[in-house]
mmCIF file of C-alpha atoms in Angstrom:
data_model
loop_
_atom_site.group_PDB
_atom_site.id
_atom_site.type_symbol
_atom_site.label_atom_id
_atom_site.label_comp_id
_atom_site.label_asym_id
_atom_site.label_seq_id
_atom_site.Cartn_x
_atom_site.Cartn_y
_atom_site.Cartn_z
ATOM 1 C CA MET A 1 -41.180 7.348 6.681
ATOM 2 C CA ALA A 2 -37.575 6.843 5.670
ATOM 3 C CA GLN A 3 -35.336 5.525 8.430
ATOM 4 C CA PRO A 4 -33.100 8.364 9.705
ATOM 5 C CA LEU A 5 -29.387 8.217 9.011
ATOM 6 C CA ALA A 6 -26.870 7.908 11.820
ATOM 7 C CA VAL A 7 -23.859 8.240 9.498
ATOM 8 C CA GLU A 8 -23.748 9.725 6.020
ATOM 9 C CA ALA A 9 -20.435 10.246 4.230
ATOM 10 C CA ARG A 10 -19.676 11.233 0.666
ATOM 11 C CA GLY A 11 -16.293 11.164 -1.018
ATOM 12 C CA LEU A 12 -14.072 10.976 2.080
ATOM 13 C CA GLU A 13 -10.412 11.393 1.171
ATOM 14 C CA LYS A 14 -7.235 11.283 3.232
ATOM 15 C CA SER A 15 -3.589 11.206 2.190
ATOM 16 C CA TYR A 16 -0.205 11.539 3.846
ATOM 17 C CA GLY A 17 2.182 12.837 1.230
ATOM 18 C CA ASP A 18 2.152 10.314 -1.612
ATOM 19 C CA LEU A 19 0.303 7.722 0.494
ATOM 20 C CA THR A 20 -3.432 7.684 -0.221
ATOM 21 C CA VAL A 21 -5.322 6.176 2.714
ATOM 22 C CA LEU A 22 -8.895 7.001 1.656
ATOM 23 C CA ALA A 23 -9.795 7.551 -1.977
ATOM 24 C CA GLY A 24 -13.418 8.699 -1.980
ATOM 25 C CA VAL A 25 -15.375 6.615 0.537
ATOM 26 C CA ASP A 26 -19.185 6.800 0.626
ATOM 27 C CA LEU A 27 -21.096 5.434 3.622
ATOM 28 C CA THR A 28 -24.741 5.304 4.671
ATOM 29 C CA VAL A 29 -25.669 3.897 8.080
ATOM 30 C CA HIS A 30 -29.266 3.839 9.303
ATOM 31 C CA SER A 31 -30.120 4.576 12.921
ATOM 32 C CA GLY A 32 -30.622 1.645 15.259
ATOM 33 C CA THR A 33 -28.503 -0.755 13.200
ATOM 34 C CA VAL A 34 -25.053 -2.317 13.324
ATOM 35 C CA TYR A 35 -22.756 -1.438 10.430
ATOM 36 C CA GLY A 36 -19.616 -3.544 10.057
ATOM 37 C CA LEU A 37 -16.592 -2.209 8.183
ATOM 38 C CA LEU A 38 -14.231 -4.985 7.096
ATOM 39 C CA GLY A 39 -10.805 -4.701 5.552
ATOM 40 C CA PRO A 40 -7.181 -5.797 5.796
ATOM 41 C CA ASN A 41 -4.565 -3.842 7.716
ATOM 42 C CA GLY A 42 -3.923 -0.481 6.081
ATOM 43 C CA ALA A 43 -7.193 -0.558 4.137
ATOM 44 C CA GLY A 44 -8.508 2.619 5.783
ATOM 45 C CA LYS A 45 -10.828 1.313 8.511
ATOM 46 C CA THR A 46 -9.320 3.129 11.466
ATOM 47 C CA THR A 47 -8.745 6.291 9.429
ATOM 48 C CA THR A 48 -12.431 6.280 8.485
ATOM 49 C CA VAL A 49 -13.437 5.973 12.144
ATOM 50 C CA ARG A 50 -11.052 8.752 13.204
ATOM 51 C CA ILE A 51 -12.504 11.088 10.586
ATOM 52 C CA LEU A 52 -16.112 10.281 11.510
ATOM 53 C CA THR A 53 -15.351 10.862 15.205
ATOM 54 C CA THR A 54 -13.560 14.196 14.494
ATOM 55 C CA LEU A 55 -10.118 12.929 15.538
ATOM 56 C CA LEU A 56 -8.846 13.551 12.001
ATOM 57 C CA ARG A 57 -9.856 16.086 9.389
ATOM 58 C CA PRO A 58 -10.485 14.734 5.887
ATOM 59 C CA ASP A 59 -8.677 16.133 2.876
ATOM 60 C CA GLY A 60 -11.895 15.951 0.894
ATOM 61 C CA GLY A 61 -15.500 14.905 1.112
ATOM 62 C CA GLN A 62 -18.289 15.529 3.600
ATOM 63 C CA ALA A 63 -19.917 13.605 6.429
ATOM 64 C CA ARG A 64 -22.605 13.924 9.063
ATOM 65 C CA VAL A 65 -22.790 11.772 12.195
ATOM 66 C CA ALA A 66 -25.783 11.770 14.557
ATOM 67 C CA GLY A 67 -27.097 14.665 12.476
ATOM 68 C CA PHE A 68 -24.006 16.865 12.894
ATOM 69 C CA ASP A 69 -21.420 17.941 10.345
ATOM 70 C CA ILE A 70 -17.967 16.545 11.145
ATOM 71 C CA GLU A 71 -16.298 19.876 10.300
ATOM 72 C CA ARG A 72 -18.726 22.624 11.354
ATOM 73 C CA GLU A 73 -20.397 20.971 14.380
ATOM 74 C CA ARG A 74 -17.566 19.041 15.990
ATOM 75 C CA LYS A 75 -18.470 19.830 19.614
ATOM 76 C CA SER A 76 -22.114 18.885 19.222
ATOM 77 C CA LEU A 77 -21.159 15.716 17.364
ATOM 78 C CA ARG A 78 -18.747 14.642 20.112
ATOM 79 C CA ARG A 79 -21.460 15.024 22.745
ATOM 80 C CA ASN A 80 -23.625 12.524 20.866
ATOM 81 C CA ILE A 81 -21.147 9.747 20.136
ATOM 82 C CA THR A 82 -18.688 7.517 21.925
ATOM 83 C CA LEU A 83 -15.577 5.778 20.629
ATOM 84 C CA THR A 84 -14.053 2.588 22.005
ATOM 85 C CA GLY A 85 -10.672 1.774 20.496
ATOM 86 C CA GLN A 86 -8.818 -1.497 20.115
ATOM 87 C CA TYR A 87 -7.466 -1.458 23.648
ATOM 88 C CA ALA A 88 -9.359 -0.761 26.872
ATOM 89 C CA ALA A 89 -8.655 2.788 28.117
ATOM 90 C CA VAL A 90 -9.376 2.440 31.823
ATOM 91 C CA ASP A 91 -7.520 3.718 34.884
ATOM 92 C CA GLU A 92 -6.132 0.532 36.401
ATOM 93 C CA LEU A 93 -5.417 2.196 39.750
ATOM 94 C CA GLN A 94 -9.112 2.929 40.265
ATOM 95 C CA THR A 95 -11.918 0.481 40.848
ATOM 96 C CA GLY A 96 -14.465 -0.189 38.166
ATOM 97 C CA GLU A 97 -16.987 1.950 40.027
ATOM 98 C CA GLU A 98 -14.508 4.808 40.419
ATOM 99 C CA ASN A 99 -13.743 4.721 36.702
ATOM 100 C CA LEU A 100 -17.415 5.132 35.852
ATOM 101 C CA ILE A 101 -18.032 7.834 38.454
ATOM 102 C CA MET A 102 -15.025 9.757 37.152
ATOM 103 C CA MET A 103 -16.340 9.540 33.602
ATOM 104 C CA GLY A 104 -19.761 10.730 34.753
ATOM 105 C CA ARG A 105 -18.235 13.733 36.520
ATOM 106 C CA LEU A 106 -16.181 14.566 33.414
ATOM 107 C CA ARG A 107 -19.399 14.492 31.394
ATOM 108 C CA GLY A 108 -21.015 16.983 33.763
ATOM 109 C CA LEU A 109 -23.153 14.738 35.959
ATOM 110 C CA PRO A 110 -23.585 15.736 39.623
ATOM 111 C CA ARG A 111 -21.820 13.287 41.956
ATOM 112 C CA PRO A 112 -25.036 11.529 43.147
ATOM 113 C CA ASP A 113 -26.155 11.058 39.541
ATOM 114 C CA ALA A 114 -22.702 9.842 38.490
ATOM 115 C CA ARG A 115 -22.694 7.275 41.311
ATOM 116 C CA ARG A 116 -26.220 6.100 40.459
ATOM 117 C CA ARG A 117 -25.336 5.777 36.781
ATOM 118 C CA ALA A 118 -22.159 3.847 37.650
ATOM 119 C CA GLY A 119 -24.217 1.339 39.617
ATOM 120 C CA GLU A 120 -26.643 0.900 36.713
ATOM 121 C CA LEU A 121 -23.834 0.273 34.248
ATOM 122 C CA LEU A 122 -21.978 -2.137 36.520
ATOM 123 C CA GLU A 123 -25.147 -4.201 36.778
ATOM 124 C CA ARG A 124 -25.875 -3.960 33.055
ATOM 125 C CA PHE A 125 -22.389 -5.187 32.132
ATOM 126 C CA ASP A 126 -22.276 -7.910 34.794
ATOM 127 C CA LEU A 127 -19.547 -6.132 36.758
ATOM 128 C CA THR A 128 -21.368 -5.441 40.045
ATOM 129 C CA GLU A 129 -19.344 -7.952 42.075
ATOM 130 C CA ALA A 130 -16.095 -6.595 40.640
ATOM 131 C CA GLY A 131 -17.117 -2.948 40.948
ATOM 132 C CA ARG A 132 -15.116 -2.303 44.129
ATOM 133 C CA ARG A 133 -11.975 -4.004 42.809
ATOM 134 C CA ARG A 134 -9.158 -2.190 41.045
ATOM 135 C CA ALA A 135 -9.384 -2.449 37.269
ATOM 136 C CA SER A 136 -5.838 -3.872 37.256
ATOM 137 C CA THR A 137 -7.325 -7.138 38.584
ATOM 138 C CA TYR A 138 -9.839 -7.434 35.727
ATOM 139 C CA SER A 139 -9.571 -9.950 32.900
ATOM 140 C CA GLY A 140 -9.313 -8.714 29.326
ATOM 141 C CA GLY A 141 -13.021 -9.230 28.714
ATOM 142 C CA MET A 142 -13.968 -7.389 31.908
ATOM 143 C CA ARG A 143 -11.778 -4.423 30.965
ATOM 144 C CA ARG A 144 -13.396 -4.241 27.530
ATOM 145 C CA ARG A 145 -16.859 -4.269 29.128
ATOM 146 C CA LEU A 146 -15.814 -1.549 31.587
ATOM 147 C CA ASP A 147 -14.375 0.519 28.746
ATOM 148 C CA LEU A 148 -17.617 0.225 26.808
ATOM 149 C CA ALA A 149 -19.647 1.045 29.926
ATOM 150 C CA ALA A 150 -17.590 4.215 30.409
ATOM 151 C CA GLY A 151 -18.684 5.398 27.001
ATOM 152 C CA LEU A 152 -22.329 4.964 27.964
ATOM 153 C CA VAL A 153 -22.381 7.068 31.133
ATOM 154 C CA VAL A 154 -24.241 9.644 29.051
ATOM 155 C CA PRO A 155 -26.133 7.572 26.453
ATOM 156 C CA PRO A 156 -24.829 8.335 22.924
ATOM 157 C CA SER A 157 -26.664 8.205 19.617
ATOM 158 C CA VAL A 158 -23.825 6.424 17.827
ATOM 159 C CA ILE A 159 -21.155 4.102 19.244
ATOM 160 C CA PHE A 160 -17.955 3.555 17.271
ATOM 161 C CA LEU A 161 -16.214 0.283 18.121
ATOM 162 C CA ASP A 162 -12.785 -0.036 16.517
ATOM 163 C CA GLU A 163 -11.954 -3.754 16.675
ATOM 164 C CA PRO A 164 -13.602 -4.103 20.102
ATOM 165 C CA THR A 165 -12.738 -7.766 20.708
ATOM 166 C CA THR A 166 -9.057 -7.611 19.761
ATOM 167 C CA GLY A 167 -7.068 -9.961 21.988
ATOM 168 C CA LEU A 168 -10.073 -11.548 23.689
ATOM 169 C CA ASP A 169 -10.663 -15.271 23.903
ATOM 170 C CA LEU A 170 -13.724 -16.739 22.189
ATOM 171 C CA ARG A 171 -15.874 -16.761 25.340
ATOM 172 C CA SER A 172 -15.110 -13.098 26.069
ATOM 173 C CA ARG A 173 -15.739 -12.171 22.444
ATOM 174 C CA GLN A 174 -19.132 -13.873 22.536
ATOM 175 C CA GLY A 175 -19.916 -11.986 25.742
ATOM 176 C CA MET A 176 -19.113 -8.713 23.985
ATOM 177 C CA TRP A 177 -21.320 -9.726 21.072
ATOM 178 C CA GLN A 178 -24.215 -10.128 23.507
ATOM 179 C CA VAL A 179 -23.530 -6.693 25.004
ATOM 180 C CA ILE A 180 -23.446 -5.073 21.559
ATOM 181 C CA GLY A 181 -26.678 -6.777 20.554
ATOM 182 C CA ASP A 182 -28.365 -5.542 23.720
ATOM 183 C CA LEU A 183 -27.228 -1.975 23.003
ATOM 184 C CA VAL A 184 -28.730 -1.997 19.525
ATOM 185 C CA SER A 185 -32.039 -3.245 20.928
ATOM 186 C CA THR A 186 -32.266 0.065 22.832
ATOM 187 C CA GLY A 187 -32.035 2.074 19.607
ATOM 188 C CA VAL A 188 -28.319 2.878 19.637
ATOM 189 C CA THR A 189 -26.421 2.752 16.330
ATOM 190 C CA VAL A 190 -23.163 0.781 16.304
ATOM 191 C CA PHE A 191 -20.386 1.385 13.769
ATOM 192 C CA LEU A 192 -18.038 -1.577 14.049
ATOM 193 C CA THR A 193 -14.649 -2.240 12.478
ATOM 194 C CA THR A 194 -13.288 -5.744 12.703
ATOM 195 C CA GLN A 195 -11.070 -8.321 11.033
ATOM 196 C CA TYR A 196 -12.976 -11.180 12.659
ATOM 197 C CA LEU A 197 -15.309 -12.086 9.830
ATOM 198 C CA GLU A 198 -17.571 -14.193 12.048
ATOM 199 C CA GLU A 199 -18.004 -11.105 14.231
ATOM 200 C CA ALA A 200 -19.420 -9.102 11.331
ATOM 201 C CA ASP A 201 -21.504 -12.091 10.275
ATOM 202 C CA GLN A 202 -22.924 -12.380 13.791
ATOM 203 C CA LEU A 203 -23.582 -8.700 14.507
ATOM 204 C CA ALA A 204 -23.846 -6.511 11.435
ATOM 205 C CA ASP A 205 -27.078 -5.624 9.658
ATOM 206 C CA ARG A 206 -24.983 -4.301 6.769
ATOM 207 C CA ILE A 207 -21.323 -4.800 5.940
ATOM 208 C CA GLY A 208 -18.895 -2.698 3.936
ATOM 209 C CA VAL A 209 -15.612 -4.101 2.629
ATOM 210 C CA ILE A 210 -12.849 -1.519 2.289
ATOM 211 C CA ASP A 211 -9.578 -2.182 0.474
ATOM 212 C CA GLY A 212 -6.930 0.222 -0.757
ATOM 213 C CA GLY A 213 -8.878 3.169 0.602
ATOM 214 C CA LYS A 214 -12.012 2.362 -1.412
ATOM 215 C CA LEU A 215 -15.291 0.708 -0.508
ATOM 216 C CA VAL A 216 -15.245 -2.308 -2.823
ATOM 217 C CA ALA A 217 -18.542 -3.897 -1.742
ATOM 218 C CA GLU A 218 -21.483 -3.297 0.571
ATOM 219 C CA GLY A 219 -24.594 -5.182 1.568
ATOM 220 C CA THR A 220 -26.025 -7.670 4.019
ATOM 221 C CA SER A 221 -23.976 -10.745 4.824
ATOM 222 C CA ALA A 222 -26.230 -12.847 2.581
ATOM 223 C CA GLU A 223 -25.968 -10.359 -0.280
ATOM 224 C CA LEU A 224 -22.180 -10.294 -0.116
ATOM 225 C CA LYS A 225 -21.949 -14.073 -0.014
ATOM 226 C CA SER A 226 -24.222 -14.360 -3.043
ATOM 227 C CA GLN A 227 -21.787 -12.185 -5.015
ATOM 228 C CA VAL A 228 -19.176 -14.924 -4.644
ATOM 229 C CA ALA A 229 -21.276 -18.080 -4.862
ATOM 230 C CA ASP A 230 -24.125 -19.890 -3.214
ATOM 231 C CA ALA A 231 -21.672 -22.542 -2.060
ATOM 232 C CA ARG A 232 -18.004 -23.550 -2.178
ATOM 233 C CA LEU A 233 -16.495 -26.793 -3.401
ATOM 234 C CA ASP A 234 -13.345 -27.650 -1.426
ATOM 235 C CA LEU A 235 -10.937 -29.959 -3.257
ATOM 236 C CA THR A 236 -8.270 -31.922 -1.368
ATOM 237 C CA LEU A 237 -5.521 -32.500 -3.923
ATOM 238 C CA ALA A 238 -3.185 -35.421 -4.379
ATOM 239 C CA ASP A 239 0.157 -33.699 -3.790
ATOM 240 C CA ARG A 240 1.941 -30.340 -3.581
ATOM 241 C CA ALA A 241 2.747 -30.221 -7.307
ATOM 242 C CA THR A 242 -0.925 -30.717 -8.171
ATOM 243 C CA TYR A 243 -1.954 -28.082 -5.629
ATOM 244 C CA ASP A 244 0.468 -25.494 -7.059
ATOM 245 C CA HIS A 245 -0.491 -26.320 -10.665
ATOM 246 C CA LEU A 246 -4.235 -26.030 -10.093
ATOM 247 C CA HIS A 247 -3.807 -22.881 -7.984
ATOM 248 C CA ARG A 248 -2.097 -21.253 -10.970
ATOM 249 C CA THR A 249 -4.553 -22.693 -13.487
ATOM 250 C CA LEU A 250 -7.722 -21.758 -11.645
ATOM 251 C CA ASP A 251 -6.260 -18.348 -10.712
ATOM 252 C CA ASP A 252 -9.003 -15.922 -9.618
ATOM 253 C CA ARG A 253 -11.631 -18.684 -9.493
ATOM 254 C CA VAL A 254 -10.065 -19.834 -6.222
ATOM 255 C CA VAL A 255 -12.003 -18.458 -3.237
ATOM 256 C CA HIS A 256 -10.413 -20.538 -0.475
ATOM 257 C CA THR A 257 -6.907 -21.854 0.127
ATOM 258 C CA ASP A 258 -5.404 -24.152 2.756
ATOM 259 C CA PRO A 259 -1.857 -24.984 1.629
ATOM 260 C CA ALA A 260 -1.109 -27.114 4.691
ATOM 261 C CA ARG A 261 -3.990 -29.453 3.856
ATOM 262 C CA LEU A 262 -3.591 -29.093 0.054
ATOM 263 C CA VAL A 263 -7.139 -27.731 -0.229
ATOM 264 C CA LEU A 264 -8.436 -25.308 -2.856
ATOM 265 C CA GLY A 265 -12.005 -23.977 -2.833
ATOM 266 C CA VAL A 266 -13.938 -22.900 -5.936
ATOM 267 C CA PRO A 267 -17.443 -21.415 -6.197
ATOM 268 C CA THR A 268 -20.437 -23.537 -7.131
ATOM 269 C CA ASP A 269 -24.203 -23.208 -7.118
ATOM 270 C CA GLY A 270 -24.303 -26.371 -5.007
ATOM 271 C CA SER A 271 -26.237 -28.487 -7.467
ATOM 272 C CA ALA A 272 -25.122 -32.049 -8.251
ATOM 273 C CA ARG A 273 -24.885 -31.164 -11.937
ATOM 274 C CA HIS A 274 -22.527 -28.240 -11.320
ATOM 275 C CA VAL A 275 -20.364 -30.181 -8.833
ATOM 276 C CA ARG A 276 -19.964 -33.038 -11.351
ATOM 277 C CA ALA A 277 -19.097 -30.557 -14.107
ATOM 278 C CA LEU A 278 -16.442 -28.892 -11.941
ATOM 279 C CA LEU A 279 -14.860 -32.208 -10.991
ATOM 280 C CA ASP A 280 -14.791 -33.311 -14.633
ATOM 281 C CA GLU A 281 -13.245 -29.992 -15.667
ATOM 282 C CA ILE A 282 -10.626 -29.807 -12.942
ATOM 283 C CA ASP A 283 -9.753 -33.513 -12.739
ATOM 284 C CA PRO A 284 -10.715 -35.177 -16.019
ATOM 285 C CA ASN A 285 -8.420 -38.155 -15.368
ATOM 286 C CA ARG A 286 -9.697 -38.586 -11.807
ATOM 287 C CA SER A 287 -6.184 -38.597 -10.417
ATOM 288 C CA GLN A 288 -5.664 -35.124 -8.961
ATOM 289 C CA VAL A 289 -8.526 -34.815 -6.434
ATOM 290 C CA ASN A 290 -8.404 -37.162 -3.471
ATOM 291 C CA LYS A 291 -11.685 -35.965 -1.930
ATOM 292 C CA PHE A 292 -14.045 -33.011 -1.935
ATOM 293 C CA GLY A 293 -16.484 -31.252 0.374
ATOM 294 C CA LEU A 294 -19.365 -28.852 -0.200
ATOM 295 C CA HIS A 295 -19.745 -25.786 2.065
ATOM 296 C CA ASN A 296 -21.941 -22.729 2.180
ATOM 297 C CA ALA A 297 -20.129 -19.584 1.076
ATOM 298 C CA THR A 298 -18.653 -17.567 3.956
ATOM 299 C CA LEU A 299 -17.494 -14.015 4.502
ATOM 300 C CA ASP A 300 -13.950 -15.394 4.255
ATOM 301 C CA ASP A 301 -14.743 -16.290 0.646
ATOM 302 C CA VAL A 302 -16.107 -12.798 0.065
ATOM 303 C CA PHE A 303 -13.037 -11.210 1.628
ATOM 304 C CA LEU A 304 -10.655 -13.275 -0.495
ATOM 305 C CA ALA A 305 -12.600 -12.635 -3.698
ATOM 306 C CA LEU A 306 -12.776 -8.878 -3.130
ATOM 307 C CA THR A 307 -9.337 -8.148 -1.680
ATOM 308 C CA GLY A 308 -7.230 -10.876 -3.263
ATOM 309 C CA HIS A 309 -6.106 -12.447 0.016
ATOM 310 C CA PRO A 310 -7.667 -14.118 3.060
ATOM 311 C CA ALA A 311 -8.414 -12.175 6.223
ATOM 312 C CA GLU A 312 -5.627 -12.374 8.770
ATOM 313 C CA PRO A 313 -6.752 -10.935 12.111
ATOM 314 C CA SER A 314 -4.137 -8.613 13.572
ATOM 315 C CA HIS A 315 -3.887 -6.601 16.758
ATOM 316 C CA ASP A 316 -2.082 -3.679 15.105
ATOM 317 C CA GLU A 317 -3.825 -0.477 14.219
ATOM 318 C CA GLU A 318 -3.134 1.183 10.894
ATOM 319 C CA LYS A 319 0.118 3.019 11.063
ATOM 320 C CA GLU A 320 0.033 6.715 10.297
ATOM 321 C CA PRO A 321 2.953 9.096 9.782
ATOM 322 C CA ALA A 322 4.460 10.462 12.977
ATOM 323 C CA GLY A 323 2.930 13.657 14.232
ATOM 324 C CA VAL A 324 -0.506 13.110 12.687
#
């Protein structure tokens, strides 16, 4: 049997006056998987999420989420999903437990059931000891976990996480990765947007790269990396003039740049023959390359090759016209 679809979108379009934000986006996300949507600021990630979660209406195209049409079945769709934005939306004057009980009551649970569910979620997200403390005393990672727990008071079919680890330190981010992995193991579908490429590499079963309102590539992490190269040859150059000259000469063959260290990266199949050929081509006089290193291709290389610039994690959401 074919795996059921959690998200299916065809030709999604969205514009604000002359500004085109989405220009015909197609998406297919299978149930029980993690789908990562990558893209630079303004590429259309957050707009895509807002359309799929019924917060925005598309100008064109169709989509179904958790089996419901985003236009005709908005109420039913909302009852089967949850959305966690870039910043934790918790009531800091209430305790963690009170936040979860309140959310349960808002979702229609009787008070005893809401309290029981709050206790389960506090334990699940390692917040039991902090449950009676005000959320204002929580660290950033704890607030993110509480925010995610609040969206699970009534278990959803699909969870949308819009840059869920923004602003967290590495340890807190890794803790969130563990939580997300545990959720998927229960059969929940996760739709994740992120600019942390290692996050998508760690979590996502499939990855889409969006740029300029269009989906420019899609596949597993390994499939996307293979589109760029099996490996990357990093060249440390002799001086700034050489760096600038070779950057211009190699042009779109460059898949990695580090101006501070005078390093340029170019794709290679990783074989000794190909590495020798590249070195002979780029530095025939053996005077421009001080040293070189061979690395496996990364999602950073994919991002640069597909969008024309490296990923630069930012904490700003896409800006939309006032009043939208």
